[in-house]
């Protein structure tokens, strides 16, 4: 680099990037910037520059998007939900909310949307300001091509992880026409009814559709009376049938957990502990609940015809762990 050029500015939180205005403030001239951009630098987004021509990773590109959007813009939608640690469908566009006095604009896969509502910043990852999870979900529901099933599941995940309270999500949903957020509201209603995941919500819906079945408890813990051994938190418990229902999905029951344990082995062992305590264990997949609920209900009816087990399981309901 020629000695008469200033250093490329190092600005905290910007992943090694700088805007054209920041370069001017650092002493660069427009001709110098133009020369560097045509030789050794690259433009991540308009007016956002990296001082090299190597690949830019996702965190750097997100920082570049935030710099392009401006210091009053706040990331929302699916991209924001990913920053909250949720697994979402692949976002096609990064949406930013900005005050009504700002300018709406779009470039490629980026868009700044004006809003008359306040846009509180719930979190910051470097230069990226992020809306709360409830607001992000409602914006995704209104603006992005997300399936109703995914929106319902995201609503439950947000509430289950305590990224928002049911009251907070309810308030956000009321700011949108019901047709835009109907699926997210189903997730809220399912969570209030005791579901911790979309498959559990489907189980609750299928079971409640048969008023002749005995009561089903969800998200409770079970403990063996004699030993005090904690047996687990089944997806459903029908005490009158001495039966627990376990919704087994590939997503949550395969692979290695954070402690290095095999998830499937743990699932089998927990089911075995419940059988040893005298419980009937009825396993079902999410696909069956979604696509063939009658097949699941026929198995339940078979157990109903058998009547309660004798002797009854010596278990008691306890708070889930």
mmCIF file of C-alpha atoms in Angstrom:
data_model
loop_
_atom_site.group_PDB
_atom_site.id
_atom_site.type_symbol
_atom_site.label_atom_id
_atom_site.label_comp_id
_atom_site.label_asym_id
_atom_site.label_seq_id
_atom_site.Cartn_x
_atom_site.Cartn_y
_atom_site.Cartn_z
ATOM 1 C CA UNK A 1 0.000 0.000 0.000
ATOM 2 C CA UNK A 2 1.422 3.436 -0.859
ATOM 3 C CA UNK A 3 2.602 5.335 2.215
ATOM 4 C CA UNK A 4 0.364 8.331 1.432
ATOM 5 C CA UNK A 5 -2.784 6.258 1.966
ATOM 6 C CA UNK A 6 -4.358 6.043 5.430
ATOM 7 C CA UNK A 7 -5.069 2.718 7.124
ATOM 8 C CA UNK A 8 -8.341 0.941 6.466
ATOM 9 C CA UNK A 9 -10.419 1.709 9.593
ATOM 10 C CA UNK A 10 -11.009 -1.020 12.166
ATOM 11 C CA UNK A 11 -14.471 -0.429 13.601
ATOM 12 C CA UNK A 12 -15.779 -2.709 16.387
ATOM 13 C CA UNK A 13 -18.660 -4.955 15.433
ATOM 14 C CA UNK A 14 -18.336 -4.436 11.677
ATOM 15 C CA UNK A 15 -16.500 -7.655 10.786
ATOM 16 C CA UNK A 16 -13.645 -5.748 9.119
ATOM 17 C CA UNK A 17 -15.995 -3.733 6.902
ATOM 18 C CA UNK A 18 -16.370 -0.009 6.396
ATOM 19 C CA UNK A 19 -18.816 2.197 4.567
ATOM 20 C CA UNK A 20 -17.784 4.751 1.960
ATOM 21 C CA UNK A 21 -18.620 7.530 4.440
ATOM 22 C CA UNK A 22 -16.492 5.907 7.151
ATOM 23 C CA UNK A 23 -13.549 5.666 4.763
ATOM 24 C CA UNK A 24 -13.859 9.380 3.973
ATOM 25 C CA UNK A 25 -13.933 10.119 7.705
ATOM 26 C CA UNK A 26 -10.750 8.021 8.073
ATOM 27 C CA UNK A 27 -8.915 10.241 5.566
ATOM 28 C CA UNK A 28 -9.432 8.339 2.322
ATOM 29 C CA UNK A 29 -10.257 10.319 -0.806
ATOM 30 C CA UNK A 30 -12.894 9.259 -3.313
ATOM 31 C CA UNK A 31 -10.267 8.592 -6.048
ATOM 32 C CA UNK A 32 -8.246 6.434 -3.613
ATOM 33 C CA UNK A 33 -11.357 4.455 -2.656
ATOM 34 C CA UNK A 34 -12.314 4.013 -6.307
ATOM 35 C CA UNK A 35 -8.824 2.741 -7.148
ATOM 36 C CA UNK A 36 -8.768 0.262 -4.283
ATOM 37 C CA UNK A 37 -12.233 -1.042 -5.137
ATOM 38 C CA UNK A 38 -11.064 -1.772 -8.664
ATOM 39 C CA UNK A 39 -7.850 -3.516 -7.553
ATOM 40 C CA UNK A 40 -7.597 -5.059 -4.075
ATOM 41 C CA UNK A 41 -10.892 -4.346 -2.292
ATOM 42 C CA UNK A 42 -14.428 -5.622 -2.867
ATOM 43 C CA UNK A 43 -17.916 -4.238 -2.411
ATOM 44 C CA UNK A 44 -20.124 -6.465 -0.244
ATOM 45 C CA UNK A 45 -23.194 -4.269 -0.783
ATOM 46 C CA UNK A 46 -23.448 -0.765 -2.261
ATOM 47 C CA UNK A 47 -21.247 1.619 -0.254
ATOM 48 C CA UNK A 48 -20.058 -1.226 2.032
ATOM 49 C CA UNK A 49 -16.471 -2.289 1.451
ATOM 50 C CA UNK A 50 -14.129 -5.073 2.569
ATOM 51 C CA UNK A 51 -10.369 -4.503 2.370
ATOM 52 C CA UNK A 52 -9.693 -7.812 0.578
ATOM 53 C CA UNK A 53 -11.043 -9.960 -2.235
ATOM 54 C CA UNK A 54 -11.428 -13.207 -0.345
ATOM 55 C CA UNK A 55 -14.746 -14.893 0.505
ATOM 56 C CA UNK A 56 -17.093 -13.206 2.972
ATOM 57 C CA UNK A 57 -18.720 -15.537 5.510
ATOM 58 C CA UNK A 58 -22.383 -15.267 6.598
ATOM 59 C CA UNK A 59 -21.725 -13.137 9.733
ATOM 60 C CA UNK A 60 -19.733 -10.687 7.600
ATOM 61 C CA UNK A 61 -22.445 -10.533 4.952
ATOM 62 C CA UNK A 62 -25.072 -9.914 7.622
ATOM 63 C CA UNK A 63 -22.971 -7.084 9.052
ATOM 64 C CA UNK A 64 -22.642 -5.701 5.519
ATOM 65 C CA UNK A 65 -26.411 -5.873 5.093
ATOM 66 C CA UNK A 66 -26.923 -3.940 8.331
ATOM 67 C CA UNK A 67 -24.420 -1.270 7.240
ATOM 68 C CA UNK A 68 -26.215 -0.944 3.913
ATOM 69 C CA UNK A 69 -29.592 -0.666 5.676
ATOM 70 C CA UNK A 70 -28.407 2.150 7.923
ATOM 71 C CA UNK A 71 -28.016 2.815 11.623
ATOM 72 C CA UNK A 72 -31.773 3.208 12.201
ATOM 73 C CA UNK A 73 -32.676 -0.119 10.580
ATOM 74 C CA UNK A 74 -33.444 -3.205 12.677
ATOM 75 C CA UNK A 75 -33.255 -6.773 11.352
ATOM 76 C CA UNK A 76 -36.525 -8.726 11.468
ATOM 77 C CA UNK A 77 -38.246 -11.769 9.956
ATOM 78 C CA UNK A 78 -36.670 -15.186 9.438
ATOM 79 C CA UNK A 79 -33.138 -13.802 9.408
ATOM 80 C CA UNK A 80 -33.683 -12.289 12.849
ATOM 81 C CA UNK A 81 -35.188 -15.521 14.157
ATOM 82 C CA UNK A 82 -32.015 -17.313 13.075
ATOM 83 C CA UNK A 83 -30.020 -14.808 15.100
ATOM 84 C CA UNK A 84 -32.188 -15.810 18.074
ATOM 85 C CA UNK A 85 -30.972 -19.383 17.574
ATOM 86 C CA UNK A 86 -34.079 -20.833 15.917
ATOM 87 C CA UNK A 87 -34.001 -23.211 12.971
ATOM 88 C CA UNK A 88 -36.033 -21.661 10.162
ATOM 89 C CA UNK A 89 -36.681 -22.223 6.473
ATOM 90 C CA UNK A 90 -33.971 -20.614 4.358
ATOM 91 C CA UNK A 91 -34.648 -16.854 4.184
ATOM 92 C CA UNK A 92 -34.882 -15.511 0.650
ATOM 93 C CA UNK A 93 -34.442 -11.920 1.766
ATOM 94 C CA UNK A 94 -33.123 -9.980 4.771
ATOM 95 C CA UNK A 95 -35.760 -7.555 6.005
ATOM 96 C CA UNK A 96 -35.004 -4.464 8.050
ATOM 97 C CA UNK A 97 -37.571 -2.243 9.744
ATOM 98 C CA UNK A 98 -36.938 1.485 9.828
ATOM 99 C CA UNK A 99 -38.905 4.496 11.152
ATOM 100 C CA UNK A 100 -41.507 6.112 8.911
ATOM 101 C CA UNK A 101 -39.156 9.064 8.385
ATOM 102 C CA UNK A 102 -36.558 6.776 6.778
ATOM 103 C CA UNK A 103 -36.471 5.706 3.134
ATOM 104 C CA UNK A 104 -37.798 2.363 1.935
ATOM 105 C CA UNK A 105 -35.400 0.688 -0.468
ATOM 106 C CA UNK A 106 -34.400 -2.651 -1.888
ATOM 107 C CA UNK A 107 -31.224 -4.159 -3.285
ATOM 108 C CA UNK A 108 -30.994 -7.783 -4.361
ATOM 109 C CA UNK A 109 -31.826 -9.901 -1.322
ATOM 110 C CA UNK A 110 -32.100 -6.905 1.040
ATOM 111 C CA UNK A 111 -35.071 -4.696 1.829
ATOM 112 C CA UNK A 112 -35.682 -1.804 4.209
ATOM 113 C CA UNK A 113 -39.356 -1.448 5.143
ATOM 114 C CA UNK A 114 -40.764 1.658 6.780
ATOM 115 C CA UNK A 115 -43.149 1.264 9.709
ATOM 116 C CA UNK A 116 -45.161 3.700 11.785
ATOM 117 C CA UNK A 117 -44.877 1.448 14.834
ATOM 118 C CA UNK A 118 -41.903 1.760 17.197
ATOM 119 C CA UNK A 119 -39.149 -0.740 16.495
ATOM 120 C CA UNK A 120 -37.433 -1.600 19.780
ATOM 121 C CA UNK A 121 -33.975 -3.161 19.518
ATOM 122 C CA UNK A 122 -34.161 -6.396 21.522
ATOM 123 C CA UNK A 123 -30.582 -7.536 20.887
ATOM 124 C CA UNK A 124 -27.393 -6.560 19.066
ATOM 125 C CA UNK A 125 -24.869 -8.798 17.388
ATOM 126 C CA UNK A 126 -22.088 -6.404 16.556
ATOM 127 C CA UNK A 127 -23.447 -3.800 14.177
ATOM 128 C CA UNK A 128 -26.654 -5.793 13.609
ATOM 129 C CA UNK A 129 -29.671 -4.585 15.610
ATOM 130 C CA UNK A 130 -32.406 -7.227 15.968
ATOM 131 C CA UNK A 131 -36.116 -7.068 16.712
ATOM 132 C CA UNK A 132 -37.618 -9.294 19.398
ATOM 133 C CA UNK A 133 -38.582 -12.848 18.496
ATOM 134 C CA UNK A 134 -42.329 -12.136 18.630
ATOM 135 C CA UNK A 135 -42.056 -9.136 16.303
ATOM 136 C CA UNK A 136 -39.723 -11.068 14.005
ATOM 137 C CA UNK A 137 -42.241 -13.908 13.734
ATOM 138 C CA UNK A 138 -45.150 -11.627 12.869
ATOM 139 C CA UNK A 139 -43.071 -9.850 10.225
ATOM 140 C CA UNK A 140 -42.057 -13.207 8.728
ATOM 141 C CA UNK A 141 -45.720 -14.256 8.714
ATOM 142 C CA UNK A 142 -46.721 -11.118 6.839
ATOM 143 C CA UNK A 143 -43.812 -10.742 4.404
ATOM 144 C CA UNK A 144 -42.076 -14.058 3.741
ATOM 145 C CA UNK A 145 -43.147 -17.263 1.978
ATOM 146 C CA UNK A 146 -43.249 -19.520 5.049
ATOM 147 C CA UNK A 147 -45.549 -22.532 5.238
ATOM 148 C CA UNK A 148 -48.302 -22.536 7.887
ATOM 149 C CA UNK A 149 -46.744 -25.621 9.498
ATOM 150 C CA UNK A 150 -43.389 -23.865 9.903
ATOM 151 C CA UNK A 151 -45.007 -20.719 11.309
ATOM 152 C CA UNK A 152 -46.940 -22.757 13.851
ATOM 153 C CA UNK A 153 -43.779 -24.604 14.871
ATOM 154 C CA UNK A 154 -41.782 -21.365 15.151
ATOM 155 C CA UNK A 155 -44.423 -19.809 17.401
ATOM 156 C CA UNK A 156 -44.264 -22.785 19.759
ATOM 157 C CA UNK A 157 -40.441 -22.778 19.736
ATOM 158 C CA UNK A 158 -40.301 -19.070 20.596
ATOM 159 C CA UNK A 159 -42.604 -19.565 23.554
ATOM 160 C CA UNK A 160 -41.035 -22.826 24.689
ATOM 161 C CA UNK A 161 -37.573 -21.222 24.722
ATOM 162 C CA UNK A 162 -38.981 -18.190 26.540
ATOM 163 C CA UNK A 163 -37.892 -15.787 23.833
ATOM 164 C CA UNK A 164 -41.322 -14.189 24.292
ATOM 165 C CA UNK A 165 -44.246 -14.635 26.643
ATOM 166 C CA UNK A 166 -47.665 -15.699 25.342
ATOM 167 C CA UNK A 167 -48.928 -12.205 26.182
ATOM 168 C CA UNK A 168 -46.138 -10.549 24.174
ATOM 169 C CA UNK A 169 -46.741 -12.744 21.149
ATOM 170 C CA UNK A 170 -50.493 -12.218 21.404
ATOM 171 C CA UNK A 171 -50.015 -8.444 21.348
ATOM 172 C CA UNK A 172 -47.804 -8.644 18.268
ATOM 173 C CA UNK A 173 -50.270 -10.858 16.429
ATOM 174 C CA UNK A 174 -53.085 -8.396 17.031
ATOM 175 C CA UNK A 175 -51.190 -5.777 15.022
ATOM 176 C CA UNK A 176 -51.600 -7.870 11.856
ATOM 177 C CA UNK A 177 -54.693 -8.987 9.930
ATOM 178 C CA UNK A 178 -55.705 -12.411 11.156
ATOM 179 C CA UNK A 179 -55.264 -13.993 7.718
ATOM 180 C CA UNK A 180 -51.548 -13.043 7.789
ATOM 181 C CA UNK A 181 -50.819 -14.569 11.197
ATOM 182 C CA UNK A 182 -53.391 -17.350 11.471
ATOM 183 C CA UNK A 183 -50.778 -20.121 11.553
ATOM 184 C CA UNK A 184 -48.654 -18.347 14.185
ATOM 185 C CA UNK A 185 -51.777 -17.868 16.301
ATOM 186 C CA UNK A 186 -52.454 -21.607 16.090
ATOM 187 C CA UNK A 187 -49.005 -22.132 17.547
ATOM 188 C CA UNK A 188 -49.775 -19.692 20.379
ATOM 189 C CA UNK A 189 -53.068 -21.448 21.114
ATOM 190 C CA UNK A 190 -51.383 -24.857 21.070
ATOM 191 C CA UNK A 191 -48.702 -23.685 23.496
ATOM 192 C CA UNK A 192 -51.352 -22.318 25.857
ATOM 193 C CA UNK A 193 -53.016 -25.735 25.704
ATOM 194 C CA UNK A 194 -49.784 -27.382 26.837
ATOM 195 C CA UNK A 195 -47.917 -28.220 23.617
ATOM 196 C CA UNK A 196 -44.145 -27.709 23.584
ATOM 197 C CA UNK A 197 -43.735 -28.538 19.891
ATOM 198 C CA UNK A 198 -45.837 -28.753 16.754
ATOM 199 C CA UNK A 199 -46.053 -32.587 16.928
ATOM 200 C CA UNK A 200 -47.365 -32.256 20.483
ATOM 201 C CA UNK A 201 -49.888 -29.709 19.248
ATOM 202 C CA UNK A 202 -50.990 -32.173 16.564
ATOM 203 C CA UNK A 203 -51.328 -34.902 19.223
ATOM 204 C CA UNK A 204 -53.487 -32.605 21.331
ATOM 205 C CA UNK A 205 -55.671 -31.724 18.339
ATOM 206 C CA UNK A 206 -56.177 -35.357 17.290
ATOM 207 C CA UNK A 207 -56.963 -36.476 20.845
ATOM 208 C CA UNK A 208 -59.335 -33.590 21.588
ATOM 209 C CA UNK A 209 -61.178 -34.380 18.372
ATOM 210 C CA UNK A 210 -62.392 -37.564 20.070
ATOM 211 C CA UNK A 211 -64.392 -36.466 23.139
ATOM 212 C CA UNK A 212 -65.122 -40.118 23.997
ATOM 213 C CA UNK A 213 -61.459 -40.729 24.883
ATOM 214 C CA UNK A 214 -60.293 -40.360 28.496
ATOM 215 C CA UNK A 215 -58.440 -37.196 29.558
ATOM 216 C CA UNK A 216 -54.916 -36.725 28.232
ATOM 217 C CA UNK A 217 -52.299 -34.806 30.200
ATOM 218 C CA UNK A 218 -49.377 -33.188 28.388
ATOM 219 C CA UNK A 219 -46.029 -31.857 29.577
ATOM 220 C CA UNK A 220 -46.114 -33.485 32.967
ATOM 221 C CA UNK A 221 -43.436 -35.575 34.631
ATOM 222 C CA UNK A 222 -43.889 -39.132 35.868
ATOM 223 C CA UNK A 223 -42.224 -40.675 38.894
ATOM 224 C CA UNK A 224 -42.238 -44.275 40.145
ATOM 225 C CA UNK A 225 -43.912 -44.373 43.558
ATOM 226 C CA UNK A 226 -41.821 -47.104 45.147
ATOM 227 C CA UNK A 227 -38.357 -45.823 44.252
ATOM 228 C CA UNK A 228 -38.953 -42.172 43.484
ATOM 229 C CA UNK A 229 -37.222 -42.711 40.121
ATOM 230 C CA UNK A 230 -38.034 -39.976 37.627
ATOM 231 C CA UNK A 231 -39.296 -41.705 34.495
ATOM 232 C CA UNK A 232 -39.403 -38.729 32.172
ATOM 233 C CA UNK A 233 -41.777 -36.245 30.587
ATOM 234 C CA UNK A 234 -43.975 -38.092 28.082
ATOM 235 C CA UNK A 235 -45.686 -36.235 25.272
ATOM 236 C CA UNK A 236 -49.025 -37.472 26.589
ATOM 237 C CA UNK A 237 -50.303 -39.404 29.617
ATOM 238 C CA UNK A 238 -53.735 -41.058 29.813
ATOM 239 C CA UNK A 239 -53.958 -42.204 33.421
ATOM 240 C CA UNK A 240 -57.234 -44.088 32.863
ATOM 241 C CA UNK A 241 -55.481 -46.317 30.323
ATOM 242 C CA UNK A 242 -52.150 -46.537 32.154
ATOM 243 C CA UNK A 243 -50.645 -45.278 28.916
ATOM 244 C CA UNK A 244 -48.025 -42.788 27.834
ATOM 245 C CA UNK A 245 -47.727 -41.477 24.289
ATOM 246 C CA UNK A 246 -44.324 -40.668 22.844
ATOM 247 C CA UNK A 247 -44.072 -38.661 19.629
ATOM 248 C CA UNK A 248 -40.793 -39.802 18.108
ATOM 249 C CA UNK A 249 -39.331 -37.644 15.333
ATOM 250 C CA UNK A 250 -36.033 -38.001 13.488
ATOM 251 C CA UNK A 251 -35.207 -34.353 14.165
ATOM 252 C CA UNK A 252 -35.246 -34.619 17.955
ATOM 253 C CA UNK A 253 -34.324 -38.248 18.562
ATOM 254 C CA UNK A 254 -31.289 -38.789 16.343
ATOM 255 C CA UNK A 255 -27.708 -37.636 16.632
ATOM 256 C CA UNK A 256 -25.611 -36.615 19.620
ATOM 257 C CA UNK A 257 -26.733 -34.258 22.375
ATOM 258 C CA UNK A 258 -24.679 -31.486 23.991
ATOM 259 C CA UNK A 259 -23.170 -33.966 26.475
ATOM 260 C CA UNK A 260 -22.102 -36.456 23.835
ATOM 261 C CA UNK A 261 -24.952 -38.891 24.418
ATOM 262 C CA UNK A 262 -26.803 -40.789 21.708
ATOM 263 C CA UNK A 263 -30.305 -39.320 21.511
ATOM 264 C CA UNK A 264 -31.952 -42.436 20.070
ATOM 265 C CA UNK A 265 -30.423 -44.686 22.730
ATOM 266 C CA UNK A 266 -31.695 -42.313 25.424
ATOM 267 C CA UNK A 267 -35.176 -42.391 23.899
ATOM 268 C CA UNK A 268 -35.270 -46.204 23.880
ATOM 269 C CA UNK A 269 -34.001 -46.368 27.477
ATOM 270 C CA UNK A 270 -36.616 -43.879 28.716
ATOM 271 C CA UNK A 271 -39.395 -45.833 27.018
ATOM 272 C CA UNK A 272 -38.044 -49.011 28.594
ATOM 273 C CA UNK A 273 -38.079 -47.436 32.063
ATOM 274 C CA UNK A 274 -41.753 -46.560 31.626
ATOM 275 C CA UNK A 275 -42.602 -50.092 30.510
ATOM 276 C CA UNK A 276 -40.773 -51.443 33.558
ATOM 277 C CA UNK A 277 -42.978 -49.253 35.747
ATOM 278 C CA UNK A 278 -46.054 -50.959 34.317
ATOM 279 C CA UNK A 279 -47.012 -48.258 31.817
ATOM 280 C CA UNK A 280 -48.168 -48.938 28.294
ATOM 281 C CA UNK A 281 -46.042 -46.959 25.835
ATOM 282 C CA UNK A 282 -47.624 -45.972 22.559
ATOM 283 C CA UNK A 283 -45.140 -44.501 20.076
ATOM 284 C CA UNK A 284 -46.212 -42.410 17.098
ATOM 285 C CA UNK A 285 -44.434 -40.309 14.480
ATOM 286 C CA UNK A 286 -45.326 -36.711 13.618
ATOM 287 C CA UNK A 287 -46.044 -37.841 10.042
ATOM 288 C CA UNK A 288 -48.751 -40.217 11.285
ATOM 289 C CA UNK A 289 -50.373 -37.494 13.384
ATOM 290 C CA UNK A 290 -50.332 -35.071 10.451
ATOM 291 C CA UNK A 291 -51.264 -37.415 7.609
ATOM 292 C CA UNK A 292 -52.891 -40.539 9.075
ATOM 293 C CA UNK A 293 -54.434 -39.665 12.450
ATOM 294 C CA UNK A 294 -57.031 -42.408 12.004
ATOM 295 C CA UNK A 295 -54.226 -45.001 12.101
ATOM 296 C CA UNK A 296 -53.048 -43.622 15.440
ATOM 297 C CA UNK A 297 -56.588 -43.502 16.834
ATOM 298 C CA UNK A 298 -57.236 -47.110 15.846
ATOM 299 C CA UNK A 299 -54.291 -48.155 18.029
ATOM 300 C CA UNK A 300 -55.642 -46.051 20.877
ATOM 301 C CA UNK A 301 -59.065 -47.678 20.481
ATOM 302 C CA UNK A 302 -57.447 -51.107 20.728
ATOM 303 C CA UNK A 303 -55.967 -50.141 24.093
ATOM 304 C CA UNK A 304 -59.300 -48.722 25.246
ATOM 305 C CA UNK A 305 -60.938 -52.086 24.499
ATOM 306 C CA UNK A 306 -58.316 -53.824 26.633
ATOM 307 C CA UNK A 307 -59.291 -51.683 29.590
ATOM 308 C CA UNK A 308 -56.905 -50.406 32.265
ATOM 309 C CA UNK A 309 -53.895 -52.563 33.096
ATOM 310 C CA UNK A 310 -54.019 -54.739 36.186
ATOM 311 C CA UNK A 311 -52.356 -54.008 38.490
ATOM 312 C CA UNK A 312 -52.358 -50.279 37.667
ATOM 313 C CA UNK A 313 -48.951 -48.624 37.163
ATOM 314 C CA UNK A 314 -47.485 -47.344 40.413
ATOM 315 C CA UNK A 315 -46.594 -43.903 39.154
ATOM 316 C CA UNK A 316 -47.477 -40.364 40.115
ATOM 317 C CA UNK A 317 -47.546 -37.079 38.233
ATOM 318 C CA UNK A 318 -44.793 -34.607 39.173
ATOM 319 C CA UNK A 319 -43.517 -31.331 37.661
ATOM 320 C CA UNK A 320 -41.452 -31.942 34.504
ATOM 321 C CA UNK A 321 -37.664 -31.727 34.796
#
